[in-house]
Amino acid sequence: MHSSPPDQNFLSHPKGLASWLFTLDHKRIGIMYLILICLAFGLGGFFALSIRLELMRSGEQFMDQDTYNKFFTLHGAVMVFLFIIPSIPATLGNFCLPLMLGAKDVAFPRLNLASWYVYVIGAAFTLFSVVTGAVDTGWTFYSPYSTQSSTSVISMTFGVFILGFSSIFTGLNFVVTIHKMRAPGMTWYQMPLFVWGTYATSVIQVLATPVLGITLLLLILEKTLGIGIFNPEMGGDPVLFQHFFWFYSHPAVYIMILPGMAIISELIAVHSHKKIFGYKLIAYSSVAIALLGFLVWGHHMFVSGQSEFSSMVFSFITFFIGIPTGIKIFNWMTTLYKGQICLTTPMLYALAFLILFTIGGLTGIFLGALGLDIHLHDTYFVVAHFHYVMMGGTVIAFLGGIHHWWPKIFGKMYSEFWGRIAFVFIFLGFNMTFFNQFMLGSQGMPRRYHDYSGLYKTDLFERYHGFSSYGAMVLGVGFLIIATYLIASLFNGKAASNNPWGGLTFEWATSSPPPTENFREEPIFKHGPYDYDKVLPENI
Amino acid sequence: MEQVVAIAGEEHHRGHPALAHHFHDMEQQHESIKLGVWLFLVTEVLLFGGLFCFYAIYRAWNPEMFTQAHQLLDVKLGAINTLVLIFSSVTAALAIRSIQLDRPKQTAMFLVVTLLCAATFLVIKYFEYSHKIHAHILPGELFAYTHLEGVANPHIFFSIYFAMTGLHGLHVVGGMVFLGFVLIRTLQGTYSSEYYIPVEMGGLYWHLVDLIWIYLFPLLYLVG
Ligand SMILES: [Cu+2]
């Protein structure tokens, strides 16, 4: 095996833009994804802030209702399809997975690069619709809104169709990598839990995305040729679109959250230096969530006119998902018990995840209850719920993961001081923005309204909305601080040691940043990923 | 690395030109690619699965209309196409078999036959489609065939017919492109019993394309 010289790593060698654009190295592809995904998050955040500013007071502020409809559609579509679905798997997953398995790369490096380019093309189509008049249907593209809307639905749905391929490529690649590329001696139950979570995610990506693909194709055919499948005037059924859409999009919720949970398992074990409690249960619960996730799509459709019997069944299975989720939460908390907890920035995010995701998960149970959902459906309660899951869960975990692996990826330490300051902004800002939206929703404020003057509780709504908008600004400042000190650390950060947190998984055994071929010597599996009771990690 | 290779006992495979740098040996590479192809086939099944679902739902809602509308399809041409594809599946399988036995010339011949069958299928499909287009038997709003009186919404059947056979047709074209590529590489002498993954991939994919048609034919042409 030819090793690169000790001073060379995957970042420094080879040089030049072309060496990045044509790279087959999973670590570089992960960074290329990271750049685009941060841009997408910035764009989605811009739309979010605009929406919050418009809603700060009752009455029209600075955009008319059509613009408002377009802005919330773009916020949703950009955040869901361009940011959160690829976020953790394509960036940290790409970077960490082969390292954690002790492999030199993912199974199909070319497919990996292709997925990045397909993402770029899909994003181009999705964003092209912004230039040509945007889309006003909401990110769910429900028919008949979408079939009758004169906005550029075709460009955006085609973009999302293409993005699906990117997602499938990543998922397929990871499944094969996990099955076939583990280091000699590493069994399934010796894999880090991050790998288990990524595995469950990838399975959903492979199984659910094609169904969204065909649904969007039929929607495009409906709009172009008028095939009538979703058009009741022609004997079609618009509710079928909802069924097919949610058959993908509910499992997609787990494409978003399972990688977050995967990160949390690592953060909690490593930053409390304790063997993870209930390894197998955490691993199995990821798979259980992935599989049960395919059976609950109808809980988005309690008011769509589906039969009461199917609503009951969907509601019942939805409650069931609380069980594996609860198992995870309890196992993480038990891991913390009597651990040597270091309140590093990654650990702060992990603890925040436990709080915020629990709120998000429990309010999901409220919404899964048939009677209550009739009251809360399409109100801000739903908005608050899924932001607690998606942002309080996935984005918080993503931030924790970025800080955790930053030293490994770039070989530089970020500023722990600024990291904690920014965390306070994020945690407070997030709760300020979204907690009162639970109250807003339970008081009856409908979602997606451009203007709430004239509603019977306008004064109350205005107070909640106003507070929410201030919270969004605090949140925005938090993200700006993070971006500033992370970028600054690339230039003047302290050099990171190989194992700054005392992790036991393979990625901490190689240099920071790793050499192009990942390990200078083939790693051999000697101890479990969380054997803190047996092994003392070096360099703590 | 040396150590691992010795453990695996695959020393003689290490130097094969088709072995990518990140795999230990040819076996790991072969297994990985095979699993990848099977997963890809699963995504294809799910893609068509969506359409089969639409078919089942609309047929359950409109059993009478499906029986009436399907009579406009030409069973004879559909049956011929079914036989052509089944035969091509056999030749695709034989192509894999012969490369496993290190007979690249035979492989090339079987691939050519498979490609000819695929072309025959498309030509027959072309005649079917053009007949439908002339008679205005088209999907959705474009449907303007007047001799189906008293049948509600027959255009839905043809929306589904064109969506399913159209998507399948695209897959036939895709399969031809890939098998054509494999044929060229076979003629260049790239494959042997040591390394024939692309031949196997092409074969697997072609079986799936046939299998989908084997379901499409009775569901669309033999209703009721
Ligand atoms: Cu759901």
Short mmCIF file of C-alpha atoms in Angstrom, two decimals, chain B:
data_model
loop_
_atom_site.label_atom_id
_atom_site.label_comp_id
_atom_site.label_asym_id
_atom_site.label_seq_id
_atom_site.Cartn_x
_atom_site.Cartn_y
_atom_site.Cartn_z
CA MET B 1 -2.87 -4.19 3.28
CA GLU B 2 -0.55 -7.11 2.50
CA GLN B 3 -1.70 -8.77 5.67
CA VAL B 4 -5.36 -8.54 4.76
CA VAL B 5 -4.77 -9.84 1.29
CA ALA B 6 -2.97 -12.82 2.74
CA ILE B 7 -5.88 -13.47 5.09
CA ALA B 8 -8.36 -13.36 2.27
CA GLY B 9 -6.14 -15.65 0.25
CA GLU B 10 -6.92 -13.80 -2.97
CA GLU B 11 -3.35 -12.89 -3.93
CA HIS B 12 -3.84 -13.75 -7.60
CA HIS B 13 -6.83 -11.39 -7.88
CA ARG B 14 -4.98 -8.36 -6.53
CA GLY B 15 -3.43 -7.31 -9.77
CA HIS B 16 -6.53 -7.48 -12.00
CA PRO B 17 -6.82 -4.25 -14.04
CA ALA B 18 -10.57 -3.98 -13.35
CA LEU B 19 -10.10 -3.98 -9.56
CA ALA B 20 -10.84 -0.53 -8.11
CA HIS B 21 -8.35 0.77 -5.54
CA HIS B 22 -10.75 0.82 -2.60
CA PHE B 23 -11.68 -2.86 -2.72
CA HIS B 24 -9.56 -5.59 -1.16
CA ASP B 25 -10.13 -8.13 -3.90
CA MET B 26 -12.25 -9.01 -6.92
CA GLU B 27 -14.73 -10.91 -4.81
CA GLN B 28 -15.52 -7.93 -2.60
CA GLN B 29 -15.90 -5.77 -5.68
CA HIS B 30 -18.16 -8.27 -7.43
CA GLU B 31 -20.35 -8.74 -4.35
CA SER B 32 -20.67 -4.99 -3.83
CA ILE B 33 -21.65 -4.28 -7.40
CA LYS B 34 -24.15 -7.12 -7.42
CA LEU B 35 -25.83 -5.82 -4.26
CA GLY B 36 -25.86 -2.34 -5.77
CA VAL B 37 -27.57 -3.59 -8.93
CA TRP B 38 -30.18 -5.50 -6.95
CA LEU B 39 -30.94 -2.37 -4.92
CA PHE B 40 -31.24 -0.42 -8.14
CA LEU B 41 -33.71 -3.01 -9.43
CA VAL B 42 -35.70 -2.59 -6.21
CA THR B 43 -36.02 1.15 -6.91
CA GLU B 44 -37.25 0.33 -10.42
CA VAL B 45 -39.85 -2.07 -9.05
CA LEU B 46 -41.06 0.65 -6.68
CA LEU B 47 -41.18 3.22 -9.47
CA PHE B 48 -43.44 0.91 -11.50
CA GLY B 49 -45.12 -0.16 -8.28
CA GLY B 50 -46.61 3.32 -8.02
CA LEU B 51 -48.14 2.94 -11.47
CA PHE B 52 -49.42 -0.56 -10.71
CA CYS B 53 -51.10 0.95 -7.65
CA PHE B 54 -52.83 3.58 -9.78
CA TYR B 55 -53.90 0.82 -12.14
CA ALA B 56 -55.36 -1.29 -9.33
CA ILE B 57 -57.23 1.64 -7.80
CA TYR B 58 -58.77 2.88 -11.04
CA ARG B 59 -59.66 -0.61 -12.17
CA ALA B 60 -61.38 -1.31 -8.84
CA TRP B 61 -63.35 1.91 -9.23
CA ASN B 62 -64.21 1.42 -12.93
CA PRO B 63 -64.31 -2.33 -13.70
CA GLU B 64 -66.84 -1.87 -16.50
CA MET B 65 -64.87 0.92 -18.19
CA PHE B 66 -61.63 -1.08 -18.08
CA THR B 67 -63.28 -4.06 -19.77
CA GLN B 68 -64.73 -1.86 -22.51
CA ALA B 69 -61.69 0.33 -23.09
CA HIS B 70 -59.13 -2.47 -23.21
CA GLN B 71 -60.83 -3.93 -26.28
CA LEU B 72 -59.27 -1.14 -28.31
CA LEU B 73 -55.85 -2.68 -27.70
CA ASP B 74 -54.44 -5.24 -30.13
CA VAL B 75 -54.01 -8.48 -28.19
CA LYS B 76 -52.16 -10.16 -31.06
CA LEU B 77 -49.41 -7.56 -31.18
CA GLY B 78 -49.18 -7.55 -27.39
CA ALA B 79 -48.80 -11.32 -27.34
CA ILE B 80 -46.10 -11.30 -30.03
CA ASN B 81 -44.20 -8.69 -28.05
CA THR B 82 -44.48 -10.81 -24.93
CA LEU B 83 -42.95 -13.78 -26.72
CA VAL B 84 -40.21 -11.62 -28.22
CA LEU B 85 -39.22 -10.31 -24.78
CA ILE B 86 -39.32 -13.72 -23.11
CA PHE B 87 -37.07 -15.06 -25.85
CA SER B 88 -34.68 -12.11 -25.39
CA SER B 89 -34.49 -12.90 -21.68
CA VAL B 90 -33.27 -16.38 -22.54
CA THR B 91 -30.58 -15.02 -24.86
CA ALA B 92 -29.51 -12.48 -22.22
CA ALA B 93 -29.09 -15.29 -19.72
CA LEU B 94 -27.12 -17.33 -22.28
CA ALA B 95 -24.83 -14.34 -22.84
CA ILE B 96 -23.88 -14.41 -19.15
CA ARG B 97 -23.46 -18.17 -19.20
CA SER B 98 -21.09 -18.09 -22.16
CA ILE B 99 -18.83 -15.41 -20.67
CA GLN B 100 -18.62 -17.48 -17.48
CA LEU B 101 -17.30 -20.25 -19.74
CA ASP B 102 -14.81 -17.83 -21.35
CA ARG B 103 -16.55 -17.76 -24.74
CA PRO B 104 -16.70 -14.03 -25.58
CA LYS B 105 -17.70 -14.64 -29.22
CA GLN B 106 -20.80 -16.52 -28.15
CA THR B 107 -21.53 -13.79 -25.63
CA ALA B 108 -21.39 -11.18 -28.36
CA MET B 109 -23.69 -13.23 -30.55
CA PHE B 110 -26.28 -13.66 -27.80
CA LEU B 111 -26.10 -9.96 -27.03
CA VAL B 112 -26.76 -9.13 -30.67
CA VAL B 113 -29.83 -11.41 -30.67
CA THR B 114 -31.06 -9.77 -27.46
CA LEU B 115 -30.65 -6.33 -29.00
CA LEU B 116 -32.49 -7.40 -32.16
CA CYS B 117 -35.39 -8.66 -30.03
CA ALA B 118 -35.47 -5.36 -28.20
CA ALA B 119 -35.58 -3.50 -31.50
CA THR B 120 -38.41 -5.76 -32.74
CA PHE B 121 -40.35 -4.99 -29.58
CA LEU B 122 -39.97 -1.26 -30.14
CA VAL B 123 -40.97 -1.48 -33.81
CA ILE B 124 -44.15 -3.36 -32.91
CA LYS B 125 -44.82 -0.86 -30.15
CA TYR B 126 -44.36 1.92 -32.69
CA PHE B 127 -47.07 0.44 -34.91
CA GLU B 128 -49.40 0.06 -31.95
CA TYR B 129 -48.82 3.64 -30.83
CA SER B 130 -49.23 5.16 -34.28
CA HIS B 131 -52.50 3.27 -34.79
CA LYS B 132 -53.77 4.67 -31.48
CA ILE B 133 -52.67 8.18 -32.36
CA HIS B 134 -54.47 8.05 -35.74
CA ALA B 135 -57.65 6.85 -34.06
CA HIS B 136 -57.33 9.60 -31.40
CA ILE B 137 -57.13 6.98 -28.68
CA LEU B 138 -54.96 9.13 -26.45
CA PRO B 139 -54.49 9.82 -22.77
CA GLY B 140 -56.66 12.24 -20.81
CA GLU B 141 -57.85 15.41 -22.50
CA LEU B 142 -56.40 14.37 -25.85
CA PHE B 143 -58.71 11.37 -26.04
CA ALA B 144 -61.15 11.90 -28.94
CA TYR B 145 -62.25 8.43 -29.97
CA THR B 146 -66.00 8.44 -30.53
CA HIS B 147 -67.01 4.80 -30.88
CA LEU B 148 -67.06 3.96 -27.19
CA GLU B 149 -70.53 5.19 -26.34
CA GLY B 150 -71.96 4.88 -22.87
CA VAL B 151 -68.59 4.28 -21.26
CA ALA B 152 -67.62 6.82 -18.60
CA ASN B 153 -64.08 8.21 -18.62
CA PRO B 154 -62.33 5.72 -20.94
CA HIS B 155 -59.49 8.24 -21.27
CA ILE B 156 -58.34 7.26 -17.77
CA PHE B 157 -57.57 3.75 -19.00
CA PHE B 158 -55.46 5.16 -21.79
CA SER B 159 -53.71 7.61 -19.47
CA ILE B 160 -52.61 4.60 -17.46
CA TYR B 161 -51.87 2.54 -20.58
CA PHE B 162 -49.62 5.20 -22.08
CA ALA B 163 -47.94 6.02 -18.77
CA MET B 164 -47.12 2.37 -18.08
CA THR B 165 -46.09 1.28 -21.58
CA GLY B 166 -44.33 4.60 -22.20
CA LEU B 167 -42.21 4.31 -19.07
CA HIS B 168 -41.55 0.68 -19.91
CA GLY B 169 -40.55 1.64 -23.45
CA LEU B 170 -38.05 4.14 -22.06
CA HIS B 171 -36.60 1.35 -19.96
CA VAL B 172 -36.28 -0.84 -23.07
CA VAL B 173 -34.33 1.94 -24.76
CA GLY B 174 -32.16 2.35 -21.65
CA GLY B 175 -31.51 -1.39 -21.59
CA MET B 176 -30.53 -1.33 -25.27
CA VAL B 177 -28.03 1.46 -24.66
CA PHE B 178 -26.43 -0.44 -21.81
CA LEU B 179 -26.40 -3.80 -23.60
CA GLY B 180 -24.94 -2.05 -26.67
CA PHE B 181 -22.13 -0.72 -24.49
CA VAL B 182 -21.55 -4.20 -23.05
CA LEU B 183 -21.49 -5.63 -26.60
CA ILE B 184 -18.78 -3.19 -27.67
CA ARG B 185 -16.68 -3.98 -24.59
CA THR B 186 -17.18 -7.70 -25.19
CA LEU B 187 -15.91 -7.34 -28.75
CA GLN B 188 -12.90 -5.44 -27.41
CA GLY B 189 -12.13 -8.44 -25.25
CA THR B 190 -12.64 -6.74 -21.88
CA TYR B 191 -14.54 -9.57 -20.27
CA SER B 192 -13.59 -13.07 -19.21
CA SER B 193 -14.68 -15.59 -16.59
CA GLU B 194 -12.49 -13.56 -14.17
CA TYR B 195 -14.36 -10.32 -14.76
CA TYR B 196 -17.80 -10.08 -16.34
CA ILE B 197 -19.76 -7.88 -13.91
CA PRO B 198 -21.18 -5.52 -16.59
CA VAL B 199 -22.52 -8.47 -18.60
CA GLU B 200 -24.25 -9.74 -15.50
CA MET B 201 -25.58 -6.27 -14.65
CA GLY B 202 -26.98 -5.85 -18.15
CA GLY B 203 -28.59 -9.28 -17.96
CA LEU B 204 -30.21 -8.63 -14.59
CA TYR B 205 -31.57 -5.30 -15.78
CA TRP B 206 -32.92 -6.86 -18.94
CA HIS B 207 -34.75 -9.55 -16.98
CA LEU B 208 -36.45 -6.84 -14.94
CA VAL B 209 -37.57 -5.01 -18.08
CA ASP B 210 -39.05 -8.28 -19.37
CA LEU B 211 -40.65 -9.09 -16.07
CA ILE B 212 -42.45 -5.75 -15.95
CA TRP B 213 -43.83 -6.36 -19.44
CA ILE B 214 -44.96 -9.85 -18.42
CA TYR B 215 -47.17 -8.13 -15.83
CA LEU B 216 -48.22 -5.29 -18.12
CA PHE B 217 -49.46 -7.58 -20.89
CA PRO B 218 -52.22 -9.44 -19.00
CA LEU B 219 -53.16 -6.39 -16.93
CA LEU B 220 -53.66 -4.14 -19.93
CA TYR B 221 -54.50 -6.45 -22.84
CA LEU B 222 -56.39 -9.29 -21.16
CA VAL B 223 -58.86 -7.50 -18.87
CA GLY B 224 -62.02 -9.40 -17.97
#
